[in-house]
Amino acid sequence: MKDGFLDKLIKRLDRFSPSEVQNLISRLVREKGFLENVFEALREGVLILSPEGVITFANRAVQEMFGIGQQALGQHINSAIRGFDWSAVAKPESTTNRDMEVFYPEHLMLNFYISPLSGYIAKNDEHLGYVMLVRDITKSKKEAEEMLESEKLNALTLLAAGVAHEIGNPLNSLDIHLQLMQRKLRKLPEEHQADLGDLLNTAQGEIKRLDSILKQFLHAVRPTVPERNKVQLHDILATTLGTLEAELESKHAKIILELAPTPPLLDLDPTQIQQALYNLIRNAAQSLPASGGTLFIHTEANEFEVTLSIRDNGTGISPEDMGALYEPYRTTKKSGTGLGLIVVRRIIREHGGELEVQSEVGEGTTVTIHFPRHEKQLKLLPAASPTIEIES
C-alpha cells in the first residue's frame, strides 16, 4: 500500500464498517508478514532503525553477522553492536556507504549502506528512520588479496629472468677474475700478499653473498614441481632436527616434541618439506632470547589433514610486521633476505597445504602447516530436483 492511500484511509476510517476495517487490517498484516519473510530470505543483512538509531527490525542474516538476537530490538545500535559509532554514519539528508571489520562472533569484513527513510504523513515531510543493508565481503576481500599477491609474484617472476641474466653472469665473471688475481698475488713479495689477500678474500666473500641472495630470490619466484613419494612426516622432521642440532645447542634451545602416535603416510617431496621445516625451526630458534628458550613441535592427524605446529616462547611478531609477513625483502633480521617465508609458503602450497601464523609480542609465535591427507579432486553432485513444481 502506498502512503497516499494510507493517508486517505486514515481520514475516512470512521466511514467503514467493522468488518471492512478488519479486512483492511488483515491485508496490512499479510503484507507486513510477506515483507518480513522476504527480508529473512535475503543473504544480506537488513536493519530498520528509528531516527535516533534504535533497532526496530533485524533479519536473521544481520543477527548472525553481528552476533545479536531478537533481544536487540528496541536497543540503540551502539549498544547492540560493539564499537559501532551511530553519530558518524547517520545523516538524514544523505546515504552512507562504508566498510567495517568485526571480530565477534567471527572475523568478518562487512560493507554497509545506510539510507534515510522519509514519507508523507498528514502532508508533513517527516523523517521516519533509516534502513541499513549489510553485505559480507570477507570472501571477495580475500580473493582480491590473493589476486594482488599473485600479481606481485608474477611481477617477481618476470623480474627474476632479467636479474639472473644481468647479475648472475657478471658475478661469475668477477669471481673468475678474482681467482686469476689470487694466482698472480702468490708471485708477489710476502709483505704485499697479506694486505692484498685480505682485500681479495673480502671481495670473494661479498660475491658469494650476492650469489646466495640471487639463488634464494630465484628459488622464491621460480615455480617448481614437487617430486612426491609416500613418506612419513616424522621422519623428515627427525632429519631436519638432526641437521640443526649443533645450531640449536649453541642457542641453548630446548626441543619438546608432542607427536601424533600413528600419523598416515603423505604424498610429499622430502627435500622440499625438509627445506621448509629447516627455515621454520631456524626462524623460531633465532627468535629465542640469548639465554635460551623452548620450541614446542606438535603434530596431529584427523581424517582430512595432518598438521605440524612449531611454537616458540620468543619475542613474537608485531602487528605491523605481521601485515607484511610475505612481502619480499621485508625482514627484521640483520642478515636476513626477507625471502625465507615466501619460499616456505610456496613449497607448502605446491603440496596442496596452507601455512598459518599466529603471534603475540612478548609471548611467542606459532606456525602451523596444514597438509591435506588426500589430493583434492572435483566431485560432480547429482542433478538437483526442481524446487518449484507448477501444476498445469
Coordinates of C-alpha atoms in Angstrom, one line a residue:
M1 CA 0.0 0.0 0.0
K2 CA 1.2 3.5 -0.8
D3 CA 1.5 6.3 1.7
G4 CA -1.1 8.3 -0.2
F5 CA -3.6 5.5 0.1
L6 CA -3.0 5.1 3.8
D7 CA -3.5 8.9 4.4
K8 CA -6.9 8.7 2.7
L9 CA -7.8 5.5 4.6
I10 CA -7.0 7.1 8.0
K11 CA -9.1 10.2 7.2
R12 CA -12.1 8.1 6.2
L13 CA -11.7 5.3 8.7
D14 CA -15.0 6.3 10.5
R15 CA -17.0 5.6 7.4
F16 CA -16.0 1.9 7.2
S17 CA -17.9 -0.9 8.9
P18 CA -16.2 -3.1 11.5
S19 CA -15.9 -6.0 9.0
E20 CA -14.3 -3.7 6.4
V21 CA -11.8 -2.4 8.9
Q22 CA -11.0 -5.9 9.9
N23 CA -10.4 -6.9 6.3
L24 CA -8.1 -3.9 5.8
I25 CA -6.1 -4.7 8.9
S26 CA -5.8 -8.3 7.8
R27 CA -4.4 -7.1 4.5
L28 CA -1.9 -4.9 6.2
V29 CA -0.8 -7.8 8.5
R30 CA -0.4 -10.1 5.5
E31 CA 1.7 -7.5 3.6
K32 CA 3.9 -6.9 6.6
G33 CA 4.4 -10.7 7.1
F34 CA 5.2 -11.1 3.4
L35 CA 7.9 -8.4 3.6
E36 CA 9.4 -9.9 6.7
N37 CA 9.6 -13.3 5.0
V38 CA 11.4 -11.6 2.1
F39 CA 13.9 -9.9 4.4
E40 CA 14.5 -13.2 6.3
A41 CA 15.2 -15.0 3.0
L42 CA 17.9 -12.5 2.0
R43 CA 21.5 -13.4 2.5
E44 CA 22.3 -9.7 3.0
G45 CA 21.6 -8.2 6.5
V46 CA 18.7 -5.8 6.9
L47 CA 18.3 -3.4 9.8
I48 CA 15.5 -0.9 10.2
L49 CA 16.3 1.9 12.7
S50 CA 14.5 4.8 14.2
P51 CA 15.8 8.4 13.6
E52 CA 17.6 8.1 16.9
G53 CA 19.3 4.8 15.9
V54 CA 17.1 2.3 17.8
I55 CA 16.7 -1.1 16.1
T56 CA 13.1 -1.8 15.1
F57 CA 13.8 -4.8 12.8
A58 CA 16.8 -7.1 12.2
N59 CA 16.7 -10.1 9.9
R60 CA 18.4 -13.4 10.6
A61 CA 21.4 -12.6 8.4
V62 CA 22.3 -9.4 10.2
Q63 CA 21.8 -11.2 13.6
E64 CA 24.4 -13.8 12.6
M65 CA 26.9 -11.2 11.2
F66 CA 26.9 -9.2 14.4
G67 CA 26.1 -11.9 16.9
I68 CA 22.9 -10.3 18.1
G69 CA 19.5 -11.8 18.8
Q70 CA 15.9 -10.7 18.9
Q71 CA 16.7 -9.0 22.2
A72 CA 18.5 -6.4 20.2
L73 CA 15.1 -5.0 19.1
G74 CA 14.4 -1.8 21.0
Q75 CA 18.1 -1.3 21.8
H76 CA 20.3 1.5 20.4
I77 CA 22.6 0.2 17.7
N78 CA 25.7 1.4 19.6
S79 CA 24.7 -0.8 22.5
A80 CA 23.7 -3.8 20.3
I81 CA 26.8 -3.7 18.1
R82 CA 30.0 -3.2 20.0
G83 CA 32.3 -0.4 18.6
F84 CA 29.6 1.0 16.2
D85 CA 29.5 4.8 16.1
W86 CA 26.0 5.8 15.0
S87 CA 26.6 9.6 15.1
A88 CA 29.4 9.2 12.5
V89 CA 27.2 7.5 9.9
A90 CA 23.6 8.7 10.5
K91 CA 22.9 11.5 8.0
P92 CA 19.2 12.3 7.4
E93 CA 19.9 14.2 4.2
S94 CA 22.2 11.6 2.5
T95 CA 23.3 8.0 2.3
T96 CA 26.4 6.4 3.8
N97 CA 28.5 3.5 2.3
R98 CA 31.3 2.2 4.5
D99 CA 33.4 -0.9 5.1
M100 CA 33.9 -2.3 8.6
E101 CA 35.7 -5.2 10.3
V102 CA 34.1 -7.3 13.0
F103 CA 35.7 -9.8 15.3
Y104 CA 32.7 -11.3 17.0
P105 CA 31.1 -13.9 16.7
E106 CA 33.7 -14.4 13.9
H107 CA 36.2 -12.4 12.0
L108 CA 34.4 -10.8 9.0
M109 CA 34.8 -7.9 6.6
L110 CA 31.5 -6.2 6.0
N111 CA 30.2 -3.4 3.8
F112 CA 27.1 -1.5 5.0
Y113 CA 24.8 1.0 3.3
I114 CA 22.6 3.3 5.4
S115 CA 19.8 5.2 3.7
P116 CA 17.3 7.5 5.3
L117 CA 13.5 6.7 5.2
S118 CA 11.0 9.5 4.7
G119 CA 7.4 9.8 3.8
Y120 CA 4.3 12.0 3.9
I121 CA 2.1 11.7 6.9
A122 CA -0.7 14.3 7.2
K123 CA 1.1 16.2 4.4
N124 CA 4.2 16.8 6.6
D125 CA 7.6 15.6 5.4
E126 CA 8.7 13.5 8.3
H127 CA 12.0 11.6 8.8
L128 CA 10.9 8.1 9.6
G129 CA 14.3 6.5 10.3
Y130 CA 16.9 4.5 8.4
V131 CA 17.4 1.2 6.5
M132 CA 20.8 -0.4 6.8
L133 CA 21.9 -3.1 4.3
V134 CA 24.9 -5.2 5.3
R135 CA 26.9 -7.5 2.9
D136 CA 29.6 -10.0 3.9
I137 CA 32.6 -9.2 1.7
T138 CA 35.1 -11.4 3.5
K139 CA 35.5 -13.8 0.6
S140 CA 35.8 -11.1 -2.0
K141 CA 38.4 -9.3 0.1
K142 CA 40.4 -12.4 0.5
E143 CA 40.2 -13.2 -3.3
A144 CA 41.3 -9.6 -4.0
E145 CA 44.3 -10.0 -1.7
E146 CA 45.2 -13.4 -3.2
M147 CA 45.0 -11.9 -6.7
L148 CA 47.2 -9.0 -5.7
E149 CA 49.7 -11.4 -4.2
S150 CA 49.6 -13.5 -7.4
E151 CA 50.2 -10.4 -9.4
K152 CA 53.2 -9.5 -7.2
L153 CA 54.7 -13.0 -7.6
N154 CA 54.1 -12.8 -11.4
A155 CA 56.0 -9.5 -11.5
L156 CA 58.8 -11.0 -9.4
T157 CA 59.0 -14.0 -11.8
L158 CA 59.4 -11.7 -14.8
L159 CA 62.0 -9.7 -12.9
A160 CA 63.8 -12.9 -12.0
A161 CA 64.7 -13.7 -15.6
G162 CA 66.3 -10.2 -16.0
V163 CA 68.1 -10.5 -12.6
A164 CA 69.5 -13.9 -13.5
H165 CA 71.0 -12.5 -16.7
E166 CA 72.0 -9.0 -15.6
I167 CA 73.6 -10.0 -12.3
G168 CA 74.4 -13.7 -12.5
N169 CA 76.7 -13.5 -15.5
P170 CA 78.8 -10.5 -14.2
L171 CA 79.1 -12.2 -10.8
N172 CA 80.6 -15.3 -12.4
S173 CA 82.9 -13.1 -14.4
L174 CA 84.1 -11.2 -11.3
D175 CA 84.7 -14.5 -9.4
I176 CA 86.9 -15.8 -12.3
H177 CA 88.9 -12.6 -12.4
L178 CA 89.4 -12.6 -8.7
Q179 CA 90.7 -16.2 -8.9
L180 CA 93.2 -15.1 -11.6
M181 CA 94.3 -12.1 -9.4
Q182 CA 94.8 -14.6 -6.5
R183 CA 97.2 -16.7 -8.6
K184 CA 99.2 -13.6 -9.6
L185 CA 99.2 -12.5 -5.9
R186 CA 101.2 -15.6 -4.9
K187 CA 104.1 -14.3 -7.1
L188 CA 104.4 -11.0 -5.3
P189 CA 106.7 -10.5 -2.3
E190 CA 105.2 -11.8 1.0
E191 CA 104.9 -8.4 2.6
H192 CA 102.4 -7.4 -0.1
Q193 CA 100.5 -10.7 -0.1
A194 CA 98.9 -10.3 3.3
D195 CA 97.1 -7.0 2.7
L196 CA 96.1 -7.7 -0.8
G197 CA 95.0 -11.2 0.2
D198 CA 92.6 -9.8 2.8
L199 CA 91.1 -7.5 0.2
L200 CA 90.6 -10.3 -2.3
N201 CA 89.0 -12.6 0.4
T202 CA 86.6 -9.8 1.3
A203 CA 85.6 -9.2 -2.4
Q204 CA 85.2 -13.0 -2.9
G205 CA 83.1 -13.2 0.2
E206 CA 80.8 -10.4 -1.0
I207 CA 80.4 -12.1 -4.4
K208 CA 79.4 -15.4 -2.7
R209 CA 76.9 -13.5 -0.5
L210 CA 75.3 -11.8 -3.6
D211 CA 75.2 -15.2 -5.4
S212 CA 73.4 -16.7 -2.4
I213 CA 70.8 -13.9 -2.4
L214 CA 70.3 -14.3 -6.1
K215 CA 69.7 -18.0 -5.7
Q216 CA 67.2 -17.5 -2.9
F217 CA 65.4 -14.9 -5.0
L218 CA 65.2 -17.2 -8.0
H219 CA 64.0 -20.1 -5.8
A220 CA 61.3 -17.9 -4.3
V221 CA 59.7 -16.9 -7.6
R222 CA 60.5 -19.9 -9.9
P223 CA 57.7 -22.4 -10.0
T224 CA 58.8 -26.0 -9.1
V225 CA 57.0 -29.3 -9.3
P226 CA 57.4 -31.5 -6.2
E227 CA 58.8 -35.0 -6.7
R228 CA 56.3 -36.7 -4.4
N229 CA 56.7 -40.0 -2.6
K230 CA 54.7 -41.7 0.2
V231 CA 56.7 -40.6 3.2
Q232 CA 56.4 -40.2 7.0
L233 CA 56.3 -36.6 8.1
H234 CA 58.0 -37.5 11.4
D235 CA 61.0 -39.0 9.5
I236 CA 61.5 -35.7 7.6
L237 CA 61.2 -33.8 10.9
A238 CA 63.8 -36.1 12.6
T239 CA 66.3 -35.5 9.7
T240 CA 65.7 -31.7 9.9
L241 CA 66.3 -31.6 13.7
G242 CA 69.5 -33.7 13.2
T243 CA 70.8 -31.1 10.7
L244 CA 70.0 -28.3 13.1
E245 CA 71.2 -30.0 16.2
A246 CA 74.5 -28.1 16.6
E247 CA 72.9 -24.7 15.9
L248 CA 70.0 -25.4 18.4
E249 CA 72.5 -26.4 21.1
S250 CA 74.6 -23.2 20.5
K251 CA 71.4 -21.1 21.1
H252 CA 70.5 -23.2 24.2
A253 CA 67.2 -24.1 22.6
K254 CA 65.2 -26.9 24.2
I255 CA 63.0 -29.0 21.9
I256 CA 59.8 -30.6 23.3
L257 CA 58.1 -33.0 20.8
E258 CA 54.3 -33.7 21.1
L259 CA 53.9 -36.1 18.1
A260 CA 50.8 -37.9 17.0
P261 CA 51.2 -41.7 17.7
T262 CA 50.4 -43.1 14.2
P263 CA 50.2 -40.4 11.5
P264 CA 49.4 -41.5 8.0
L265 CA 51.9 -41.5 5.1
L266 CA 51.7 -38.4 3.0
D267 CA 52.5 -37.6 -0.7
L268 CA 55.4 -35.2 -0.2
D269 CA 58.7 -34.2 -1.7
P270 CA 61.1 -34.9 1.2
T271 CA 63.7 -32.5 0.1
Q272 CA 61.3 -29.5 -0.3
I273 CA 59.5 -30.2 3.0
Q274 CA 62.8 -30.6 4.8
Q275 CA 63.8 -27.2 3.4
A276 CA 60.5 -25.7 4.7
L277 CA 60.9 -27.2 8.2
Y278 CA 64.5 -26.1 8.3
N279 CA 63.6 -22.5 7.6
L280 CA 60.7 -22.5 10.2
I281 CA 62.6 -24.2 13.0
R282 CA 65.6 -22.0 12.4
N283 CA 63.5 -18.9 12.4
A284 CA 61.8 -20.0 15.7
A285 CA 65.2 -20.6 17.3
Q286 CA 66.5 -17.2 16.2
S287 CA 63.6 -15.5 18.0
L288 CA 64.5 -17.0 21.4
P289 CA 66.3 -14.9 24.0
A290 CA 70.1 -15.2 24.2
S291 CA 69.8 -17.2 27.4
G292 CA 67.8 -19.9 25.6
G293 CA 64.2 -20.9 25.3
T294 CA 61.9 -23.7 24.3
L295 CA 60.5 -24.9 20.9
F296 CA 57.3 -27.0 21.1
I297 CA 56.7 -29.1 18.0
H298 CA 53.3 -30.7 17.8
T299 CA 51.7 -32.9 15.2
E300 CA 48.1 -34.0 14.9
A301 CA 46.1 -36.1 12.4
N302 CA 42.4 -36.4 11.5
E303 CA 40.6 -37.9 8.6
F304 CA 41.1 -34.7 6.5
E305 CA 44.6 -33.4 7.2
V306 CA 47.8 -33.7 9.2
T307 CA 49.0 -30.6 11.0
L308 CA 52.5 -29.7 12.3
S309 CA 52.9 -26.8 14.6
I310 CA 56.1 -25.1 15.7
R311 CA 55.6 -22.8 18.8
D312 CA 58.3 -20.7 20.4
N313 CA 58.4 -18.5 23.5
G314 CA 60.4 -15.8 21.8
T315 CA 59.9 -12.2 21.1
G316 CA 56.8 -12.6 18.9
I317 CA 55.9 -10.5 15.8
S318 CA 54.4 -7.1 16.0
P319 CA 51.1 -6.4 14.2
E320 CA 52.9 -4.1 11.7
D321 CA 55.4 -6.9 10.8
M322 CA 52.5 -9.5 10.6
G323 CA 50.8 -7.4 8.0
A324 CA 54.0 -7.5 5.8
L325 CA 54.9 -11.1 6.6
Y326 CA 55.0 -12.3 3.0
E327 CA 56.4 -9.1 1.4
P328 CA 59.7 -9.7 -0.4
Y329 CA 62.8 -8.3 1.3
R330 CA 60.9 -7.2 4.4
T331 CA 62.9 -8.7 7.3
T332 CA 63.6 -7.9 11.0
K333 CA 66.9 -9.8 10.9
K334 CA 70.3 -8.1 10.3
S335 CA 71.4 -10.8 7.9
G336 CA 68.0 -11.9 6.6
T337 CA 66.9 -11.6 2.9
G338 CA 63.1 -11.5 3.6
L339 CA 62.5 -14.4 1.2
G340 CA 62.5 -17.4 3.6
L341 CA 58.8 -17.4 4.4
I342 CA 57.9 -16.8 0.7
V343 CA 59.8 -19.9 -0.2
V344 CA 58.2 -21.9 2.7
R345 CA 54.7 -20.9 1.7
R346 CA 55.3 -21.6 -1.9
I347 CA 56.5 -25.1 -1.0
I348 CA 53.5 -25.8 1.2
R349 CA 51.0 -24.5 -1.3
E350 CA 52.6 -26.7 -4.0
H351 CA 51.8 -29.6 -1.8
G352 CA 48.2 -28.5 -1.5
G353 CA 48.6 -27.3 2.0
E354 CA 48.5 -24.0 3.8
L355 CA 50.6 -22.0 6.3
E356 CA 49.1 -20.3 9.3
V357 CA 51.0 -17.9 11.6
Q358 CA 49.8 -16.6 15.0
S359 CA 51.9 -14.4 17.2
E360 CA 51.8 -12.1 20.2
V361 CA 54.5 -9.7 21.1
G362 CA 56.5 -10.8 24.1
E363 CA 54.7 -14.2 24.2
G364 CA 56.0 -16.0 21.1
T365 CA 54.9 -17.3 17.7
T366 CA 53.1 -20.4 16.5
V367 CA 53.5 -21.5 12.8
T368 CA 51.1 -24.3 11.7
I369 CA 51.4 -26.3 8.5
H370 CA 48.2 -28.0 7.2
F371 CA 48.8 -30.9 4.9
P372 CA 45.8 -32.5 3.2
R373 CA 45.6 -36.3 3.6
H374 CA 44.2 -36.7 0.1
E375 CA 44.7 -34.8 -3.1
K376 CA 41.7 -32.5 -3.7
Q377 CA 39.6 -33.7 -6.7
L378 CA 36.5 -32.5 -8.4
K379 CA 33.3 -34.1 -7.4
L380 CA 30.2 -33.9 -9.5
L381 CA 27.0 -33.7 -7.5
P382 CA 23.7 -35.3 -8.6
A383 CA 21.4 -33.0 -10.5
A384 CA 19.1 -31.1 -8.2
S385 CA 15.4 -31.7 -8.3
P386 CA 13.2 -28.7 -9.2
T387 CA 12.4 -26.7 -6.1
I388 CA 9.1 -25.3 -7.5
E389 CA 6.6 -27.5 -9.3
I390 CA 4.0 -25.8 -11.5
E391 CA 0.8 -27.7 -11.9
S392 CA -0.9 -27.4 -15.3

